[in-house]
CSV table of C-alpha atoms in Angstrom, one decimal:
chain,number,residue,atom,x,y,z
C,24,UNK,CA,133.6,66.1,74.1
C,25,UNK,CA,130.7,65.5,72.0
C,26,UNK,CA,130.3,61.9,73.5
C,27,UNK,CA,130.6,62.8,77.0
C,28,UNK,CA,127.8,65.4,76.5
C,29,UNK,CA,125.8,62.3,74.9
C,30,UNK,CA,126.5,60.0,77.9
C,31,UNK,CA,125.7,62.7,80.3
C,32,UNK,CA,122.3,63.8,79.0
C,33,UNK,CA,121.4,59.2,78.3
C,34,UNK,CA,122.1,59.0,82.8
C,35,UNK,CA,120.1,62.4,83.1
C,36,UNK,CA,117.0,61.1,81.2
C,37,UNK,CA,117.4,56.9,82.7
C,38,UNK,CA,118.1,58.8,86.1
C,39,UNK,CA,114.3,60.4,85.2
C,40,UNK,CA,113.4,57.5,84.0
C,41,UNK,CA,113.6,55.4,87.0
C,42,UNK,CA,110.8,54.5,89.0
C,43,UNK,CA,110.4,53.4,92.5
C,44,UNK,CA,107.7,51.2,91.9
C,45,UNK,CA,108.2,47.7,92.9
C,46,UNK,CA,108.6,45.4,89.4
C,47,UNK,CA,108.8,41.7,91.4
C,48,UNK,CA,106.1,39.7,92.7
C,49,UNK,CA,107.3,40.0,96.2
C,50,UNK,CA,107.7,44.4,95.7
C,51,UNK,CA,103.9,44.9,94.7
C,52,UNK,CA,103.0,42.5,97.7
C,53,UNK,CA,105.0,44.4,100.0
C,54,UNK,CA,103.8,47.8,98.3
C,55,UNK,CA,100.0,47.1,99.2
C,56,UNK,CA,100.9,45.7,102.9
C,57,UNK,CA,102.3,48.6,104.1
C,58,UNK,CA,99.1,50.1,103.4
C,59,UNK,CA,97.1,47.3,104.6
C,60,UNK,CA,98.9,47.2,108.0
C,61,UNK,CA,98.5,51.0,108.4
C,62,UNK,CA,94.6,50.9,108.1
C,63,UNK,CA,94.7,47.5,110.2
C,64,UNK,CA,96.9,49.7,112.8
C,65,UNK,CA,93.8,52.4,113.0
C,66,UNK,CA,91.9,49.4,114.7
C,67,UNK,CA,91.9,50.5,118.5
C,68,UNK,CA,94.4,48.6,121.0
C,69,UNK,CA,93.1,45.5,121.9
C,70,UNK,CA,90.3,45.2,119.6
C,71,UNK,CA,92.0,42.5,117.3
C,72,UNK,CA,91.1,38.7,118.1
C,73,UNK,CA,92.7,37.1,115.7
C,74,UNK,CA,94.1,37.8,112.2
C,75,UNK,CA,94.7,35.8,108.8
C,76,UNK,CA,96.7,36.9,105.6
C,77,UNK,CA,95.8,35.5,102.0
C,78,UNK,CA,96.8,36.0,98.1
C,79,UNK,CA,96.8,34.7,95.2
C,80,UNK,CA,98.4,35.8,91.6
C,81,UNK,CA,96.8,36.1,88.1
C,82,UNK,CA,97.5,37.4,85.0
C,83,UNK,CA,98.0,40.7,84.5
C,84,UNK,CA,94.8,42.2,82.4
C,85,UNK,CA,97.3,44.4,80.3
C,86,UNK,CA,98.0,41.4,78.8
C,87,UNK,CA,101.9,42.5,79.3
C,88,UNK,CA,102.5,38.5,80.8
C,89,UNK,CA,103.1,40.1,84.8
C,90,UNK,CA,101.3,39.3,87.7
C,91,UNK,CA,99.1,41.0,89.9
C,92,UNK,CA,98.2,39.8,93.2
C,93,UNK,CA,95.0,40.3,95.1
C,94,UNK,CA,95.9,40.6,98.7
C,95,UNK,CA,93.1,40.5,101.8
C,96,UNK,CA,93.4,40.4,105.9
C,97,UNK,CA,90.8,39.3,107.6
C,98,UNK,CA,90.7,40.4,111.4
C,99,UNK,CA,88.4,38.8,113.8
C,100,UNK,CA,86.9,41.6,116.4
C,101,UNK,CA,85.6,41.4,119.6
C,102,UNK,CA,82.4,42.6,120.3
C,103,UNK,CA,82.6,45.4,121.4
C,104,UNK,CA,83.9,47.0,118.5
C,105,UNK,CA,82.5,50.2,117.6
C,106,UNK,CA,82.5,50.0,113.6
C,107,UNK,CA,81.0,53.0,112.9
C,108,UNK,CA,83.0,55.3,115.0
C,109,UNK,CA,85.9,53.4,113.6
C,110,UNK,CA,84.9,53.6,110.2
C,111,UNK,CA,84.0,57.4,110.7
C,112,UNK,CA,87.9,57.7,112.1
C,113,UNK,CA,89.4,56.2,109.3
C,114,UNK,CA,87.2,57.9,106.9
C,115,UNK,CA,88.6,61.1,108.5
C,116,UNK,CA,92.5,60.0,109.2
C,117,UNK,CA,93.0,59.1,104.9
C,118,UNK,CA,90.7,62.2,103.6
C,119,UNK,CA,93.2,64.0,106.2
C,120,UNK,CA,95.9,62.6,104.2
C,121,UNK,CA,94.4,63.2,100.4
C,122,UNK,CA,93.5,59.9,99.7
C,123,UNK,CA,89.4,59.3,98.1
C,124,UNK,CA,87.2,58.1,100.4
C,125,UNK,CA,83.6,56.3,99.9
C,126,UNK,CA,81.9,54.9,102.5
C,127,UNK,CA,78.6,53.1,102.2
C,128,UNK,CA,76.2,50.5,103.9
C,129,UNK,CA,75.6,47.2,102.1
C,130,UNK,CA,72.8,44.9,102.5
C,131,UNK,CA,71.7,45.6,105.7
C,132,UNK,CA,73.3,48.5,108.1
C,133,UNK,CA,75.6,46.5,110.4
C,134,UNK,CA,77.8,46.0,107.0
C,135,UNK,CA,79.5,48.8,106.0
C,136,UNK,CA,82.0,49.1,103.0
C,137,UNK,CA,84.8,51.8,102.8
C,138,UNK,CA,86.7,52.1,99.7
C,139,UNK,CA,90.5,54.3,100.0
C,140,UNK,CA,92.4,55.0,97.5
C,141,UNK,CA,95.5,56.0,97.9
C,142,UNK,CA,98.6,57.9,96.5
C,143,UNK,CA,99.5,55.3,94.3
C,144,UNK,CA,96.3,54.7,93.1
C,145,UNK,CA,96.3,51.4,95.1
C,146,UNK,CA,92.6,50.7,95.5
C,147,UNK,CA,91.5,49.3,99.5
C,148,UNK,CA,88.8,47.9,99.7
C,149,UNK,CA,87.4,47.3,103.6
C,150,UNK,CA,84.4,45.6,104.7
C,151,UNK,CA,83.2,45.5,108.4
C,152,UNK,CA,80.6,42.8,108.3
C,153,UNK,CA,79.1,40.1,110.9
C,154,UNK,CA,78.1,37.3,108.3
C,155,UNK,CA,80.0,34.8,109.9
C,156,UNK,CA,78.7,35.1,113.0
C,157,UNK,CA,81.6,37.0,114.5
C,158,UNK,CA,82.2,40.9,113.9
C,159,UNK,CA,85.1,40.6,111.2
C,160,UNK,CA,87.3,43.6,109.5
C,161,UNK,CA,88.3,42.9,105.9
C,162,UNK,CA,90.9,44.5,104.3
C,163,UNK,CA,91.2,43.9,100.1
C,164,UNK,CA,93.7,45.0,97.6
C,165,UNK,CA,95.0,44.0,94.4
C,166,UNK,CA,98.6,44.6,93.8
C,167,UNK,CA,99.9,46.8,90.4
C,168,UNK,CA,101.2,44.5,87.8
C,169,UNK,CA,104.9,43.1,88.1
C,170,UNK,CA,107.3,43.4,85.5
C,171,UNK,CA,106.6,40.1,82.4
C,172,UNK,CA,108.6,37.6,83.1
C,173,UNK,CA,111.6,36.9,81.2
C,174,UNK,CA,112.1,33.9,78.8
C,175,UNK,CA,114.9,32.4,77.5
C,176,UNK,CA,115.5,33.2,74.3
C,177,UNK,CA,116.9,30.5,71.8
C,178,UNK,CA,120.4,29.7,71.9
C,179,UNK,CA,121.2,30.8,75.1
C,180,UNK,CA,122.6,29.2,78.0
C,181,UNK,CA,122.4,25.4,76.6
């Protein structure tokens, strides 16, 4: 009996254990696009032009050998866009939802920077800006790290 008890309370604490957290590269990709396509879905119908995805990996700063992966959309936006009503919606739709909010202006007014972050902890970071020439919303996020990669240890599988 003693054993059984033993087993019992090892699944209780690995069942407490367990996290939902994504450990693979593609999980903490996927983690921080679900949030990037909900704040790009806040963007009123129609407004979108044109849209473009981007990563790219590096090593974990915990040193632990995982990845993390920063993650950005750019959407082009027509121009009519009213950034700072939309910027004041979204402010107000994720403090509605207990997430930290900062908003601020950057070098001159018509660029405005809004930092969420969320649940998770997941920092966005989204920048309405005209630089290029065309009225653009950015959407930036690095992922959490992935789980190391495993190695081959010696001896095994020759």
């Amino acid at each position: 009996m003693s054993v059984s008890v033993i087993l019992l309370v090892v699944v209780i604490i690995s069942l407490n254990l367990r996290t939902d957290r994504p450990t693979t590269r593609a999980g903490v990709i996927e983690e921080v696009l679900v949030d990037v396509d909900s704040i790009a879905a806040t963007l009123p119908a129609g407004t979108v032009v044109s849209t473009s995805d981007a990563s790219a990996g590096s090593d974990c700063p915990d040193g632990s050998g995982g990845e993390e992966v920063a993650v950005s959309r750019t959407m082009t936006v027509g121009p009519d866009f009213d950034r700072y009503a939309w910027v004041d919606s979204v402010a107000r739709h994720y403090e509605g939802m207990g997430w930290s909010v900062t908003a601020k202006t950057l070098d001159n007014r018509d660029h405005i920077a809004l930092k969420l972050v969320g649940q998770h902890l997941l920092t966005y970071r989204v920048t309405v800006t005209d630089e290029t020439g065309v009225p653009q919303v950015i959407i930036r996020s690095t992922s959490r790290c992935t789980e190391p990669a495993t190695s081959m240890r010696t001896g095994e599988n020759r």
